Every structure is written in C-alpha cells, then in structure tokens.
Amino acid sequence: MVCQYLSNYYLPTRKEDPRDAEIVSHRLMVRAGMIRKLSSGVYSFLPLASRIQHKIDNIVREEMDRIGGLEVKLPIIQPRELWEKTGRWELYGPEMMRFKDRRGAEYGLGPTHEEVITDLLSYEVDSYRDCPLLFYQIATKFRDEVRPRFGIMRSREFSMKDAYSFHADEEDARKSYREVEAAYCRIFDRIGFDYRKVEAATGQIGGSLSHEFMVLADTGEDLILYCDSCSYAANQEKAEGTVVMPEEEPARELEKFPTPGVKTIDDLIKIDSEALPERQVKTLVYRSGDRPLVLLLPGNYQLNEAAVEEQAGGPLSEYSEAEIKQLMGAYPGSLGAVKQDAAIKNLQVWADPSLKGRSNLYTGANIDGYHYRGVDVGRDLKIDRWCQLRVSIAGEQCGRCGNGKLQEQRGIEVGHIFYLGDRYSRSLDADITMDDGQKKPMIMGCYGIGTSRIMAAAIEQSHDDNGIIWPRSIAPFDIYILPISWANDQQRKQAEEFARIFEKQGYEVLVDDRDVSPGVKFNDSELIGIPLRITLGRALEQGLVELTDRATGSTREIPVEQCLEQVEVYLTENGG
Ligand code: ATP
Ligand code: MG
C-alpha cells in the first residue's frame, strides 16, 4: 500500500528538453524528473524511475520464479584469468571495461556473466542428477559502448536480468530454452508491449540457436525483416532472403581492361557506364582465425559480418592494405577471384548465393589498375563455398517459405535468448558424471532482458505530446489526486479522504498537495503519465469530481460517492 504526498516527494520536472536527447523517451525521462546524467552513458535514477524499475524487475522476477529460476547475485568484478579460459578476454575487446588492482592484477567489470556462473558450477555440480538448474540475477552490467546514446536505452552502465541454465543433455536444454521463451512472452505481455520475437545472430556469445524480443518502434536501432506470407521474422543481421535476378543476356567473353586509379564502385562506373553496382563483384579479404578468407558479393550489398562470423565459427579481423597487396597481388580496389589468377589458387573463396548463375559482371584483376568485364560466375570465378554473406534487405523473397516478400520494421531489443551448447562448460571444465559413469560438459543456455532499457522502450511506445502514458503494470502510481487548491479546506479534506480509501483498497496514490498553480499540477500529472487522475475543483461544492484517463484524455464528472466504484472499473479494465 502506497500513498505519497508530492510535498514530501522529489519530483524535479523540467520544461526544457535536454540538449543531448535525440529520442522521445530520453527527453521525457529527464523532463519527468526520472533520470540525470553523470557522464556519457552513466545515469542516476531518481525516485520515480526507481519505483518503475522495481515494478519491471518484479514482473521479470515473478515470471522467472514461475519457471523454476533461482535468484543469485554474482560478482561484478571478474578476473582476467577466468575470461582467458574462454578466450573472451581478447574477444570481448574494448567494450569490456578493465582495471588493475593495487597489486597489478587485471579485472573486467562484468558485461555479462557466462564465465562467472559456469566457473562457479564447475566446482558445485558433479552429477547429471543435479541438473537442470536455472539461475538468474537482476544486476548492473558495464559495457563501454562505442556510441552510448538515447539516455538509458544504450548506456554504459545498465541493468540486466541475466539467466543461465545447465543441463545433462541437449534435449533438456532445448526444453528450457522454450520455457524461458514462453516466460519472456508473458513478461512482455504483462508490460503491455507491442513486440515481436525474431531469429537472431549469436555474435561473440556463441551458440547456435537464438531469438531476440523486439519492441516495435520507429526509433529502434535494430531492423527486423519479416515475411508477409509466413511467420518468419529475423533481425536483419540474421535474415535470409533470396534475390530474384533478372534474365541475363548471353555471356560475353572475359576481357581484362585498364582501370587506372579506380578504387571504388563509383570510380568503375565512370570508366564503364554499364558497370552498375549490382554488376560488380565486391571482393573483400578478411582474416578468419589464422587464414585469409576471400568474400564475394554483389556491389550493391553490404557485407554481413555477423553471418560470416557465424559460418566461420569465430570473429573476423581486417588486414592492412599492405598485407592485402602481399596476399592478392593488388591493393583493395582491384581485387577479384578469377580462376586463372595464381594468387587466388591457395585462398578460400566464399560467395553470396545472389551471384549464382550470373554473367556479364565486373571484377578486379588482382593487378593494380586492371579489371575484368564479361565475368561469368560459374565459368570464371573460383568459389569454394556458397553461403549468405550479404545483409538481406526488404523486398527480397522470404528465405523460409519462398512465397512471401520480406518487409521491414524497426525494433528495440529488450530480450535475447541463446542456446549455448557446451561452448562455456567445455572451456571451464564444468563436467558432470552421466548415469553410465561417463564425464561430459553440461549443456547450457543463457537468457538476457534489458530491464533498464525496458523503461525507455515503454515510453517510446506509449506517450503523447504532453508526456508519458504508463501501462498500468509498470506505472509508478495508479492514481494522481489533484486538488486545484490545497488551501481550500473542502478540497484538501476530500483529497486526504480519497487517498486513505484508495490506499486501503490497494491502489498506489500520489497526492499533489503542492502550493503551485493548477497549470503546473496538470502539466506534471500529464508529463509523469499516471493512468488515472482525480481532479478536485470548484464542482466539489456540488459533490462532483473529475476522473481523467491519461491514455485517452477523456474526462468525466462524477459524484464523490461513485468515485471508488468508477476507479475500480477503470483500473480493472486497464490491466488491473
Ligand atoms: P545490443 O545489440 O542492443 O547492443 P546486445 O546484443 O549486446 O544488445 P545482450 O548481450 O543480448 O545485448 O544483452 C541482453 C539485453 O541487455 C539486450 O537485449 C538489451 O535489452 C540489454 N542491453 C544490452 N546492451 C545494453 C546497453 N548498452 N544499455 C541498455 N541495455 C542494454
Ligand atoms: Mg551490445
């Protein structure tokens, strides 16, 4: 039961938008007195935001408990040696914040906790009988993001619910994956999100099966591609489409021609106007493990690094221009993979399927300042493997059903689940003894929810020109009681009476007892977005009060005696 009087509360609302805010949730959170910036990507949460965060965390906690999750608290400070065992001290790169203690030992601030929990369980769990286990925590994470922005949407210090499951076999791990997936749906349903579950790339966490939960919003940083005919939906990083190519003219002969100074796709078009981007074979060379990988895709597409890393089973890194010259015989700008070229013979070449069967294309000759025209992919190029290398785009045919077309929409990633297999348990010796006496690494899953990001995502999805519109499930209070004048005896007494009654009924009430103008009170009540407002004004002399629905703005005048009943009706209809 909660009843707060604003004169005892701390609600520093502002009229002005913060200058660094690019999206509405960031603007409104600062204006509604919820967050304040300490430094880039680092924020303090004021009382209002803390209340909302608690509500979000509680929903997450309830649903994790319901599927048997056990809450734990894991250290933020994590030693280098542990991360070296999984290879991630290197792999995680500059996103991990690192420091040395007074003895010179190195640590990272936990960006995620696979290493810590797996290491812990490697000492605790010996037998298949101890499995399955599902541990979770709601805790602060640190990531030195390349571009912290959008307030707490992408911050460097943020709060995450992370969960890890441990299993004796793959089947059990997949079962758990599905249970967490269902729990996530319940969480996002309860919050009232309009969201979509999509197939996702696994990035450097590793693993083979993964889904993201995307809150649909135009300001989302992720692009989702979904099929307009079947249920396929995927993050653009992962999406598989097929490109329908126009009929080719009969293949011409392969011809080498001089292209002095050509470095880019546009440069080549200036020399030969038929060399449109889609006719040029983009040739890229990356280091994968300790070997070079030559990647071919049409010039009008972007390379999908995440997809290539998944195929290659590890991260890609770049070569210097000098190293490329050494490998290929030419600098970037004149690279190609034409069969007869000696340089290409010993290199692995992967090509994007959208190049299949095409002819009359252009490619570099691996001689600076020379290209080929009339390239027939099947006849002329050395290709060792076909796999998707391009980022798919809207308009491609669905790679799943083959019937529909891929459409796009933007999303905010609020959750991400991974089937990990034994990626971590193997490197950290988290073995168990099976019933036949054999030892083998446990099978794992890991599951994240951006609990602080959820707050921002909820605002992106639910606001108007006047401010935030909280869904009831995470609203900081249920009812805002607004007496026009606190100095007016009748209004004050009625406000206090309402506060008592509603609190007793289990509602959370905020009473605006400030000595400020009615305009300020109305503006603040709209800005902070409490679902229901009761206004006590002059009509109270006739026994009437006003009930206003924040979401629709609709206002009704009702007799005081009917107020409790009406509030109940309203709040039950709106997610009570
Ligand atoms: P993103 O692609 O947005 O950087 P991620 O794939 O790195 O996210 P995960 O490692 O899967 O994220 O983390 C789990 C969840 O934590 C994400 O789904 C997201 O909701 C949240 N999250 C990740 N990074 C941040 C951040 N910098 N600020 C706030 N929340 C974040
Ligand atoms: Mg990230």
Coordinates of C-alpha atoms in Angstrom, one line a residue, residues 298-524:
P298 CA 27.3 -8.0 -55.5
G299 CA 28.5 -4.4 -55.2
N300 CA 25.0 -3.1 -54.2
Y301 CA 25.0 -5.2 -51.0
Q302 CA 26.6 -4.7 -47.6
L303 CA 28.7 -7.5 -46.1
N304 CA 27.0 -9.2 -43.1
E305 CA 29.9 -9.7 -40.8
A306 CA 27.8 -11.4 -38.1
A307 CA 26.7 -14.0 -40.6
V308 CA 30.2 -14.6 -41.9
E309 CA 31.5 -14.9 -38.3
E310 CA 28.8 -17.5 -37.6
Q311 CA 29.7 -19.5 -40.7
A312 CA 33.4 -19.2 -39.9
G313 CA 32.9 -20.1 -36.3
G314 CA 34.8 -17.1 -35.0
P315 CA 35.5 -13.4 -35.4
L316 CA 36.8 -11.7 -38.5
S317 CA 39.6 -9.2 -38.4
E318 CA 40.9 -6.8 -41.0
Y319 CA 44.2 -6.9 -42.9
S320 CA 46.2 -3.8 -43.6
E321 CA 46.3 -2.7 -47.2
A322 CA 50.0 -3.8 -47.4
E323 CA 49.0 -7.3 -46.2
I324 CA 46.3 -7.5 -48.8
K325 CA 48.7 -6.5 -51.5
Q326 CA 51.0 -9.3 -50.4
L327 CA 48.2 -11.9 -50.4
M328 CA 46.4 -10.9 -53.5
G329 CA 49.0 -9.1 -55.6
A330 CA 46.9 -5.9 -55.7
Y331 CA 45.6 -3.3 -53.3
P332 CA 41.9 -3.0 -52.5
G333 CA 40.1 -1.5 -55.4
S334 CA 41.4 -4.1 -57.9
L335 CA 40.7 -7.3 -56.2
G336 CA 39.0 -10.3 -57.7
A337 CA 38.8 -14.1 -57.6
V338 CA 39.1 -15.1 -61.3
K339 CA 40.1 -18.7 -61.6
Q340 CA 43.3 -18.4 -63.7
D341 CA 44.8 -15.9 -61.2
A342 CA 47.7 -17.6 -59.4
A343 CA 47.2 -15.5 -56.2
I344 CA 43.7 -16.9 -55.7
K345 CA 44.6 -20.6 -56.1
N346 CA 45.5 -21.2 -52.5
L347 CA 42.9 -19.0 -50.9
Q348 CA 39.4 -19.9 -49.5
V349 CA 36.8 -18.1 -51.5
W350 CA 33.2 -17.8 -50.3
A351 CA 30.4 -16.3 -52.4
D352 CA 27.0 -15.0 -51.7
P353 CA 24.2 -17.0 -53.4
S354 CA 22.9 -13.9 -55.2
L355 CA 25.9 -14.3 -57.5
K356 CA 24.8 -17.8 -58.6
G357 CA 24.3 -18.2 -62.3
R358 CA 25.1 -14.6 -63.2
S359 CA 27.2 -13.4 -66.1
N360 CA 28.5 -10.2 -67.7
L361 CA 29.8 -8.9 -64.4
Y362 CA 32.8 -6.9 -63.5
T363 CA 35.6 -7.8 -61.0
G364 CA 39.1 -6.7 -60.2
A365 CA 42.1 -8.5 -61.9
N366 CA 44.4 -8.6 -58.8
I367 CA 46.6 -6.2 -60.8
D368 CA 46.5 -2.6 -59.6
G369 CA 44.6 -0.6 -62.2
Y370 CA 43.0 -3.5 -64.0
H371 CA 39.6 -5.1 -64.0
Y372 CA 37.7 -7.8 -65.9
R373 CA 34.4 -7.4 -67.7
G374 CA 32.2 -10.2 -69.1
V375 CA 32.7 -12.2 -65.9
D376 CA 30.5 -15.4 -65.9
V377 CA 30.4 -16.5 -62.3
G378 CA 30.2 -20.3 -63.0
R379 CA 32.8 -20.2 -65.8
D380 CA 35.3 -17.7 -64.4
L381 CA 35.3 -17.4 -60.7
K382 CA 37.0 -19.7 -58.1
I383 CA 34.3 -20.3 -55.5
D384 CA 34.8 -22.9 -52.7
R385 CA 31.6 -22.3 -50.8
W386 CA 28.3 -20.6 -51.2
C387 CA 26.7 -19.0 -48.1
Q388 CA 24.9 -15.9 -47.3
L389 CA 27.4 -13.0 -47.0
R390 CA 25.2 -10.1 -47.7
V391 CA 22.9 -8.2 -45.4
S392 CA 19.4 -9.0 -46.7
I393 CA 17.1 -6.1 -47.4
A394 CA 13.3 -5.6 -47.6
G395 CA 11.9 -6.7 -51.0
E396 CA 13.9 -9.9 -51.2
Q397 CA 11.9 -13.2 -51.3
C398 CA 11.5 -15.0 -48.0
G399 CA 14.3 -17.5 -47.5
R400 CA 12.0 -19.7 -45.4
C401 CA 8.7 -20.2 -47.3
G402 CA 9.9 -18.9 -50.7
N403 CA 6.5 -17.3 -51.3
G404 CA 6.3 -14.1 -49.5
K405 CA 8.4 -11.0 -49.6
L406 CA 10.5 -9.6 -46.8
Q407 CA 9.1 -6.4 -45.2
E408 CA 10.9 -4.3 -42.7
Q409 CA 10.2 -2.6 -39.4
R410 CA 12.3 -1.2 -36.6
G411 CA 12.6 -2.6 -33.2
I412 CA 14.2 -2.1 -29.8
E413 CA 15.9 -5.2 -28.5
V414 CA 14.6 -5.9 -24.9
G415 CA 15.5 -9.5 -24.6
H416 CA 17.8 -12.1 -26.2
I417 CA 18.0 -15.8 -25.6
F418 CA 20.7 -18.2 -26.6
Y419 CA 21.2 -21.9 -26.8
L420 CA 24.9 -22.2 -25.9
G421 CA 25.7 -25.9 -26.1
D422 CA 29.0 -26.6 -24.3
R423 CA 30.8 -23.5 -25.5
Y424 CA 31.5 -22.4 -21.9
S425 CA 31.2 -25.6 -19.9
R426 CA 33.9 -27.2 -22.1
S427 CA 36.4 -24.4 -21.7
L428 CA 35.7 -24.1 -17.9
D429 CA 35.6 -27.8 -17.1
A430 CA 32.0 -27.7 -16.0
D431 CA 31.7 -31.5 -16.3
I432 CA 29.1 -33.8 -14.9
T433 CA 29.1 -37.6 -14.5
M434 CA 26.3 -39.2 -16.5
D435 CA 24.4 -42.3 -15.4
D436 CA 26.7 -44.6 -17.4
G437 CA 29.7 -43.1 -15.5
Q438 CA 31.0 -41.0 -18.4
K439 CA 32.0 -37.4 -17.8
K440 CA 30.8 -34.7 -20.1
P441 CA 30.4 -31.0 -20.1
M442 CA 27.0 -29.6 -19.2
I443 CA 24.8 -28.2 -21.9
M444 CA 23.9 -24.5 -21.4
G445 CA 21.5 -21.8 -22.3
C446 CA 21.7 -18.1 -21.5
Y447 CA 18.9 -15.5 -21.5
G448 CA 19.0 -11.7 -21.1
I449 CA 16.5 -9.0 -20.6
G450 CA 17.4 -5.3 -20.6
T451 CA 15.5 -4.3 -17.5
S452 CA 16.5 -0.7 -17.6
R453 CA 16.1 -0.4 -21.3
I454 CA 12.5 -1.7 -20.9
M455 CA 11.6 1.6 -19.1
A456 CA 12.8 3.6 -22.1
A457 CA 11.2 1.3 -24.6
A458 CA 7.8 1.5 -22.8
I459 CA 7.9 5.3 -23.2
E460 CA 8.9 5.1 -26.8
Q461 CA 5.8 3.0 -27.4
S462 CA 3.4 4.9 -25.1
H463 CA 3.5 8.7 -24.9
D464 CA 1.8 11.8 -26.4
D465 CA 2.7 15.5 -26.8
N466 CA 2.1 16.1 -23.1
G467 CA 4.2 13.3 -21.7
I468 CA 4.4 9.6 -20.8
I469 CA 1.5 7.2 -20.7
W470 CA 2.5 4.4 -18.4
P471 CA 0.8 1.0 -18.9
R472 CA -0.8 0.2 -15.6
S473 CA 1.5 -2.8 -14.9
I474 CA 4.6 -0.6 -14.5
A475 CA 3.1 2.8 -13.7
P476 CA 4.8 4.4 -10.7
F477 CA 1.4 5.1 -9.1
D478 CA -2.2 4.2 -10.1
I479 CA -4.0 7.4 -9.2
Y480 CA -2.9 11.1 -9.2
I481 CA -5.1 13.1 -6.9
L482 CA -5.1 16.7 -8.0
P483 CA -6.8 19.3 -5.7
I484 CA -6.9 22.6 -7.6
S485 CA -6.2 24.4 -4.3
W486 CA -4.6 22.7 -1.3
A487 CA -5.5 25.8 0.7
N488 CA -9.2 25.0 0.1
D489 CA -10.4 23.1 3.2
Q490 CA -13.0 21.0 1.4
Q491 CA -10.6 20.0 -1.4
R492 CA -7.8 19.2 1.0
K493 CA -10.1 17.1 3.2
Q494 CA -11.6 15.2 0.3
A495 CA -8.1 14.6 -1.2
E496 CA -6.9 13.1 2.1
E497 CA -10.1 11.1 2.4
F498 CA -9.7 9.7 -1.2
A499 CA -6.0 9.0 -0.5
R500 CA -6.9 6.9 2.6
I501 CA -9.7 5.0 0.8
F502 CA -7.8 4.2 -2.3
E503 CA -4.7 3.2 -0.4
K504 CA -6.7 0.8 1.7
Q505 CA -8.1 -0.7 -1.5
G506 CA -4.6 -1.5 -2.5
Y507 CA -4.1 1.3 -5.0
E508 CA -0.9 3.4 -5.2
V509 CA -1.7 7.0 -4.9
L510 CA 0.1 10.3 -5.4
V511 CA -1.4 13.4 -4.0
D512 CA -0.5 16.8 -5.4
D513 CA -0.5 18.9 -2.2
R514 CA 1.9 21.4 -3.6
D515 CA 1.3 25.1 -3.4
V516 CA 1.7 25.7 -7.1
S517 CA -0.6 26.9 -9.9
P518 CA -3.2 24.4 -11.2
G519 CA -1.4 24.6 -14.6
V520 CA 1.8 23.3 -13.2
K521 CA -0.1 20.5 -11.5
F522 CA -1.9 19.5 -14.6
N523 CA 1.2 19.6 -16.7
D524 CA 3.2 17.5 -14.3

